[in-house]
Every structure is written in C-alpha cells, then in structure tokens.
Short mmCIF file of C-alpha atoms and ligand atoms in Angstrom, two decimals:
data_model
loop_
_atom_site.label_atom_id
_atom_site.label_comp_id
_atom_site.label_asym_id
_atom_site.label_seq_id
_atom_site.Cartn_x
_atom_site.Cartn_y
_atom_site.Cartn_z
CA UNK Q 1 39.00 -45.97 -20.29
CA UNK Q 2 42.05 -45.43 -18.08
CA UNK Q 3 43.03 -42.09 -16.55
CA UNK Q 4 46.23 -40.72 -15.04
CA UNK Q 5 46.17 -37.69 -12.73
CA UNK Q 6 49.59 -36.03 -12.61
CA UNK Q 7 50.28 -33.96 -9.50
CA UNK Q 8 53.51 -31.91 -9.47
CA UNK Q 9 54.72 -31.23 -5.95
CA UNK Q 10 57.15 -28.97 -4.20
CA UNK Q 11 56.68 -28.90 -0.42
CA UNK Q 12 53.16 -30.29 -0.33
CA UNK Q 13 53.59 -32.66 2.63
CA UNK Q 14 50.54 -31.12 4.30
CA UNK Q 15 48.28 -31.79 1.33
CA UNK Q 16 49.44 -34.78 -0.69
CA UNK Q 17 48.05 -37.73 1.27
CA UNK Q 18 44.55 -36.32 1.62
CA UNK Q 19 44.53 -35.24 -2.02
CA UNK Q 20 45.58 -38.64 -3.39
CA UNK Q 21 42.90 -40.32 -1.31
CA UNK Q 22 40.26 -37.95 -2.66
CA UNK Q 23 41.36 -38.36 -6.28
CA UNK Q 24 41.41 -42.17 -6.18
CA UNK Q 25 37.92 -42.21 -4.67
CA UNK Q 26 36.46 -40.61 -7.82
CA UNK Q 27 36.88 -43.71 -10.03
CA UNK Q 28 38.60 -47.09 -10.02
CA UNK Q 29 40.01 -46.25 -13.44
CA UNK Q 30 42.23 -43.46 -12.10
CA UNK Q 31 45.93 -43.82 -11.29
CA UNK Q 32 48.00 -41.03 -9.78
CA UNK Q 33 51.52 -39.89 -10.67
CA UNK Q 34 53.26 -37.48 -8.30
CA UNK Q 35 56.26 -35.65 -9.77
CA UNK Q 36 58.28 -34.34 -6.86
CA UNK Q 37 61.32 -32.08 -7.10
CA UNK Q 38 63.11 -33.28 -3.99
CA UNK Q 39 60.84 -31.31 -1.64
CA UNK Q 40 62.73 -30.49 1.57
CA UNK Q 41 59.55 -31.19 3.59
CA UNK Q 42 59.60 -34.88 2.64
CA UNK Q 43 56.57 -34.95 0.32
CA UNK Q 44 58.15 -37.88 -1.58
CA UNK Q 45 58.51 -39.99 1.60
CA UNK Q 46 54.79 -39.66 2.24
CA UNK Q 47 54.01 -40.77 -1.31
CA UNK Q 48 56.40 -43.72 -1.01
CA UNK Q 49 54.55 -44.87 2.12
CA UNK Q 50 51.22 -44.71 0.27
CA UNK Q 51 52.74 -46.66 -2.63
CA UNK Q 52 53.61 -49.58 -0.35
CA UNK Q 53 49.89 -50.14 0.12
CA UNK Q 54 48.48 -48.85 -3.15
CA UNK Q 55 49.64 -49.86 -6.61
CA UNK Q 56 47.59 -47.10 -8.25
CA UNK Q 57 50.00 -44.47 -6.92
CA UNK Q 58 53.28 -43.70 -8.69
CA UNK Q 59 56.16 -41.32 -8.03
CA UNK Q 60 58.84 -39.68 -10.12
CA UNK Q 61 61.58 -38.04 -8.11
CA UNK Q 62 63.64 -35.30 -9.68
CA UNK Q 63 66.86 -34.02 -8.21
CA UNK Q 64 66.04 -30.37 -7.78
CA UNK Q 65 63.26 -27.82 -8.18
CA UNK Q 66 63.01 -27.22 -11.93
CA UNK Q 67 59.54 -25.77 -12.37
CA UNK Q 68 56.01 -26.94 -12.99
CA UNK Q 69 56.30 -27.15 -16.79
CA UNK Q 70 59.28 -29.47 -16.74
CA UNK Q 71 57.57 -31.61 -14.09
CA UNK Q 72 54.50 -32.05 -16.32
CA UNK Q 73 56.54 -32.83 -19.44
CA UNK Q 74 58.36 -35.54 -17.47
CA UNK Q 75 55.00 -36.88 -16.30
CA UNK Q 76 53.46 -36.78 -19.80
CA UNK Q 77 56.39 -38.75 -21.22
CA UNK Q 78 56.06 -41.31 -18.42
CA UNK Q 79 52.35 -41.71 -19.23
CA UNK Q 80 52.98 -42.12 -22.96
CA UNK Q 81 55.68 -44.68 -22.30
CA UNK Q 82 53.29 -46.70 -20.11
CA UNK Q 83 50.84 -46.57 -23.02
CA UNK Q 84 47.79 -47.58 -20.99
CA UNK Q 85 46.39 -44.16 -20.15
CA UNK Q 86 43.73 -42.73 -22.48
CA UNK Q 87 43.46 -39.35 -20.74
CA UNK Q 88 46.08 -37.54 -18.69
CA UNK Q 89 45.07 -34.90 -16.14
CA UNK Q 90 46.94 -31.99 -14.57
CA UNK Q 91 46.08 -31.06 -10.99
CA UNK Q 92 47.72 -28.87 -8.33
CA UNK Q 93 48.52 -30.51 -5.00
CA UNK Q 94 47.14 -27.71 -2.83
CA UNK Q 95 43.37 -28.40 -3.23
CA UNK Q 96 42.95 -25.36 -5.48
CA UNK Q 97 41.59 -27.91 -7.95
CA UNK Q 98 38.75 -29.93 -6.46
CA UNK Q 99 38.90 -33.69 -7.21
CA UNK Q 100 35.10 -33.74 -6.74
CA UNK Q 101 34.91 -31.81 -10.02
CA UNK Q 102 36.67 -34.52 -12.04
CA UNK Q 103 33.23 -35.70 -13.18
CA UNK Q 104 32.91 -32.52 -15.30
CA UNK Q 105 35.96 -33.65 -17.26
CA UNK Q 106 34.67 -37.21 -17.59
CA UNK Q 107 31.42 -35.87 -19.07
CA UNK Q 108 33.32 -33.87 -21.70
CA UNK Q 109 35.50 -36.89 -22.51
CA UNK Q 110 32.33 -38.92 -23.13
CA UNK Q 111 31.21 -36.18 -25.53
CA UNK Q 112 34.36 -36.85 -27.55
CA UNK Q 113 36.63 -33.92 -26.67
CA UNK Q 114 40.42 -34.32 -26.99
CA UNK Q 115 41.26 -31.61 -24.48
CA UNK Q 116 39.20 -30.53 -21.47
CA UNK Q 117 40.21 -27.36 -19.64
CA UNK Q 118 38.89 -26.28 -16.29
CA UNK Q 119 37.89 -22.61 -16.50
CA UNK Q 120 37.40 -20.21 -13.60
CA UNK Q 121 35.92 -17.63 -15.92
CA UNK Q 122 33.03 -19.21 -17.81
CA UNK Q 123 29.52 -19.12 -16.44
CA UNK Q 124 30.50 -16.47 -13.92
CA UNK Q 125 33.62 -15.95 -11.93
CA UNK Q 126 34.51 -18.76 -9.55
CA UNK Q 127 37.65 -17.94 -7.61
CA UNK Q 128 37.50 -18.24 -3.82
CA UNK Q 129 39.74 -16.48 -1.27
CA UNK Q 130 41.86 -14.54 -3.72
CA UNK Q 131 42.59 -10.89 -3.04
CA UNK Q 132 41.57 -8.42 -5.75
CA UNK Q 133 45.18 -7.93 -6.89
CA UNK Q 134 45.58 -11.63 -7.65
CA UNK Q 135 42.20 -11.78 -9.36
CA UNK Q 136 42.92 -8.81 -11.63
CA UNK Q 137 46.36 -10.18 -12.43
CA UNK Q 138 44.80 -13.46 -13.51
CA UNK Q 139 41.91 -11.87 -15.45
CA UNK Q 140 44.24 -9.36 -17.14
CA UNK Q 141 46.77 -12.08 -17.90
CA UNK Q 142 44.09 -14.15 -19.56
CA UNK Q 143 42.85 -11.29 -21.73
CA UNK Q 144 46.44 -10.52 -22.73
CA UNK Q 145 47.19 -14.18 -23.52
CA UNK Q 146 43.98 -14.55 -25.55
CA UNK Q 147 44.76 -11.47 -27.67
CA UNK Q 148 48.40 -12.32 -28.31
CA UNK Q 149 47.98 -16.05 -29.00
CA UNK Q 150 44.60 -15.81 -30.72
CA UNK Q 151 43.37 -18.81 -28.75
CA UNK Q 152 39.68 -18.39 -27.95
CA UNK Q 153 39.55 -19.87 -24.45
CA UNK Q 154 38.45 -18.01 -21.31
CA UNK Q 155 41.09 -19.45 -18.96
CA UNK Q 156 44.39 -19.99 -20.72
CA UNK Q 157 46.50 -19.94 -17.56
CA UNK Q 158 44.41 -22.38 -15.51
CA UNK Q 159 46.13 -25.56 -14.40
CA UNK Q 160 43.24 -28.04 -14.05
CA UNK Q 161 43.22 -29.70 -17.46
CA UNK Q 162 43.10 -33.00 -19.27
CA UNK Q 163 44.70 -34.13 -22.55
CA UNK Q 164 44.05 -37.30 -24.52
CA UNK Q 165 46.93 -39.64 -25.28
CA UNK Q 166 46.55 -38.66 -28.94
CA UNK Q 167 47.10 -34.96 -28.16
CA UNK Q 168 50.17 -35.58 -26.03
CA UNK Q 169 51.75 -37.82 -28.64
CA UNK Q 170 51.04 -35.27 -31.41
CA UNK Q 171 52.51 -32.26 -29.61
CA UNK Q 172 56.31 -32.22 -29.65
CA UNK Q 173 56.89 -32.25 -25.88
CA UNK Q 174 60.61 -31.62 -26.28
CA UNK Q 175 59.76 -28.26 -27.83
CA UNK Q 176 57.61 -27.08 -24.91
CA UNK Q 177 59.83 -24.36 -23.53
CA UNK Q 178 57.65 -22.66 -20.89
CA UNK Q 179 57.66 -23.47 -17.23
CA UNK Q 180 55.31 -21.29 -15.18
CA UNK Q 181 51.80 -20.14 -16.13
CA UNK Q 182 52.94 -19.90 -19.73
CA UNK Q 183 53.31 -23.68 -19.74
CA UNK Q 184 49.51 -23.93 -19.57
CA UNK Q 185 49.12 -21.30 -22.29
CA UNK Q 186 51.62 -23.10 -24.53
CA UNK Q 187 49.95 -26.53 -24.11
CA UNK Q 188 46.48 -25.12 -24.81
CA UNK Q 189 47.67 -23.01 -27.77
CA UNK Q 190 49.46 -25.93 -29.40
CA UNK Q 191 46.41 -28.17 -29.00
CA UNK Q 192 44.22 -25.39 -30.44
CA UNK Q 193 46.51 -24.64 -33.40
CA UNK Q 194 46.62 -28.35 -34.24
CA UNK Q 195 42.82 -28.37 -34.42
CA UNK Q 196 41.99 -30.64 -31.50
CA UNK Q 197 38.51 -30.45 -30.00
CA UNK Q 198 38.75 -28.43 -26.79
CA UNK Q 199 36.03 -27.94 -24.21
CA UNK Q 200 36.11 -25.65 -21.20
CA UNK Q 201 34.23 -26.80 -18.10
CA UNK Q 202 33.35 -24.47 -15.19
CA UNK Q 203 35.51 -25.25 -12.16
CA UNK Q 204 35.73 -23.50 -8.81
CA UNK Q 205 39.26 -22.49 -7.82
CA UNK Q 206 40.17 -22.13 -4.14
CA UNK Q 207 43.33 -20.47 -2.87
CA UNK Q 208 45.57 -22.87 -0.96
CA UNK Q 209 44.85 -23.41 2.78
CA UNK Q 210 48.12 -25.19 3.55
CA UNK Q 211 51.73 -24.82 2.43
CA UNK Q 212 53.39 -21.92 0.67
CA UNK Q 213 53.12 -20.33 -2.75
CA UNK Q 214 55.72 -20.77 -5.47
CA UNK Q 215 54.45 -17.86 -7.50
CA UNK Q 216 57.07 -15.30 -8.47
CA UNK Q 217 57.60 -12.23 -10.65
CA UNK Q 218 59.76 -14.38 -12.92
CA UNK Q 219 56.81 -16.62 -13.74
CA UNK Q 220 54.72 -13.59 -14.74
CA UNK Q 221 57.49 -12.12 -16.90
CA UNK Q 222 57.97 -15.48 -18.60
CA UNK Q 223 54.27 -15.56 -19.50
CA UNK Q 224 54.31 -12.00 -20.92
CA UNK Q 225 57.16 -12.87 -23.27
CA UNK Q 226 56.21 -16.45 -24.11
CA UNK Q 227 52.80 -15.48 -25.52
CA UNK Q 228 54.57 -13.71 -28.39
CA UNK Q 229 56.90 -16.64 -28.92
CA UNK Q 230 53.92 -19.03 -29.09
CA UNK Q 231 52.19 -16.82 -31.71
CA UNK Q 232 55.35 -16.35 -33.80
CA UNK Q 233 55.98 -20.08 -33.83
CA UNK Q 234 52.46 -20.55 -35.14
CA UNK Q 235 53.04 -18.01 -37.92
CA UNK Q 236 56.22 -19.77 -38.95
CA UNK Q 237 54.58 -23.18 -38.74
CA UNK Q 238 56.81 -24.34 -35.90
CA UNK Q 239 54.31 -25.59 -33.36
N1 GTP K 301 57.54 -30.74 -9.20
C1 GTP K 301 57.34 -29.40 -9.08
N2 GTP K 301 56.13 -28.95 -8.66
C2 GTP K 301 55.98 -27.61 -8.53
C3 GTP K 301 57.00 -26.68 -8.80
N3 GTP K 301 56.51 -25.42 -8.58
C4 GTP K 301 55.22 -25.59 -8.18
N4 GTP K 301 54.91 -26.91 -8.14
C5 GTP K 301 53.61 -27.52 -7.81
O1 GTP K 301 52.70 -27.06 -8.78
C6 GTP K 301 51.43 -26.81 -8.21
C7 GTP K 301 51.05 -25.34 -8.41
O2 GTP K 301 51.93 -24.52 -7.66
P1 GTP K 301 51.44 -23.40 -6.62
O3 GTP K 301 52.56 -23.03 -5.72
O4 GTP K 301 50.19 -23.86 -5.97
O5 GTP K 301 51.20 -22.22 -7.59
P2 GTP K 301 49.97 -21.27 -7.61
O6 GTP K 301 48.72 -22.09 -7.55
O7 GTP K 301 50.16 -20.38 -8.74
O8 GTP K 301 50.18 -20.42 -6.30
P3 GTP K 301 49.54 -20.60 -4.82
O9 GTP K 301 48.36 -21.47 -4.92
O10 GTP K 301 49.26 -19.22 -4.40
O11 GTP K 301 50.57 -21.23 -3.98
C8 GTP K 301 51.53 -27.24 -6.75
O12 GTP K 301 51.12 -28.58 -6.66
C9 GTP K 301 53.03 -27.12 -6.48
O13 GTP K 301 53.46 -27.96 -5.45
C10 GTP K 301 58.26 -27.20 -9.22
O14 GTP K 301 59.22 -26.48 -9.47
N5 GTP K 301 58.37 -28.55 -9.33
MG1 MG K 302 48.24 -23.20 -5.91
#
C-alpha cells in the first residue's frame, strides 16, 4: 500500500519542515506533496531544500494564492497521474492535524473503507485552544451542513481526511467548485452520494501555534451557499 499526504501551504515557513519530518516518520510507505501558492515567506524554498535530500517529498508551485480547494484538486490530479498512490490524505500545514494520528486512518483503511474522515465531534469534543466563538461557528456550521446536504457525518468541514484512488478517480474533480470549508463538505457529500464506504475516526484538533490564519468571512459565506448547491446537484443527478 502506498500513501500520499497532500499539504497545501500559504505562508507556512515556520511549520513545514518539522511537519514533513513528522509525517514521513509514521511509515516508509508515505510520500508527501506540498502544494504552495507562491508563499511570500519562502515556504517553497524550504521544501525544495528538503527535496534535494529526500525523494519522498514533492512540490507543486502555483503562481498565486487561489484557495485551499483548488490546491487540493491540483494535488489529487497529480496523485492520480502518478498512479502509484492507493490512498491520498489531506492535512493542514499548521499542526492542527497531528501526524501521530495517521495510524487511526491506516486502521480504517485496513477495515476496507474508501474514505476516512477525521472528526473532532465524535466520541466527545476534541478541539484545543479555540475560543468559544470559533467552536460554536464550527459546531453550528456542521449542523447546518448536515441538514442541508443530508450527509450523516459529524464533521463535514474538517480537513484531515483520506480518499482512496478509486474515489478520486470516480468523482469528477473538474466539477468541484468550492474552495474554502465547503470544499471539504463537497468532497465528503459527493463520496457519500456515490455510495462509498466512509468512516469517521476521532481526531484531536489544535489551533495553530505558528503563522497566521487564512480564514475569512468569504469562506463562511461560500459554505452557507454551497451546501444548497451540493444538495440541488444531487437532486438533479449532477454529482
Ligand atoms: N496552497 C494553498 N494553501 C492554502 C491556501 N489557504 C490556506 N492554505 C493552507 O491550508 C491549510 C489550512 O489553512 P488555515 O489557514 O490553517 O485555515 P484554518 O485552519 O481554517 O485557520 P487557522 O488554523 O485559524 O489559521 C494550511 O496549511 C494553509 O497554509 C491557499 O490559498 N493556497
Ligand atoms: Mg489551520
């Protein structure tokens, strides 16, 4: 089994080296792909230096900041083109997603699941260092997304996930239109509507220690609207 961990980056120079090291340590079968949007802080230069010494690390450089969703779609297509990766992971660069929890995903893969989603909201509530406003926004957003899309998962907006090669080649990636949190909702909903086996595993989410947030009101508005679009597309069979 071969795994690819895709890490989208925008100004993650303070995190990326340590994170890559920690991810690669988890298994010899893991490669890493960083998708960087020309970060002004030189994140890509750091990755290029690591690549000189380590063939398991790859980099896609895009010209300008174009959002997390587009970065992942580019990474997914790269993985499918390579053809060697059985499971493709999504992970934030800021240590909010703990590489030490990758084993939870590996266990679910062994059980035969096509999609494994890290959830902050099963078996308790595991979000560290968030203020109450952020927590309620996330919890409320998840309830809203679950009602509108009809997808019975506890953490639709979470970004620590893994898709099999089969899932990514079945979903029409060119039709994924979301970019922010709704990108995660759209990917999970499309996998769910297509009947793939999805398992949620309990992860612990930590707010970033280093670097700055890219969260914005625009991302929230996109998610509010996109949930309806995702559901309508399902009704009209266009997913
Ligand atoms: N390539 C690329 N990566 C991005 C873009 N926006 C965010 N990212 C990366 O996507 C991941 C998630 O973004 P974050 O800024 O951590 O978003 P968040 O987790 O909602 O917010 P904070 O943790 O509060 O900062 C991080 O690895 C970012 O560097 C983008 O436009 N392009
Ligand atoms: Mg983050």
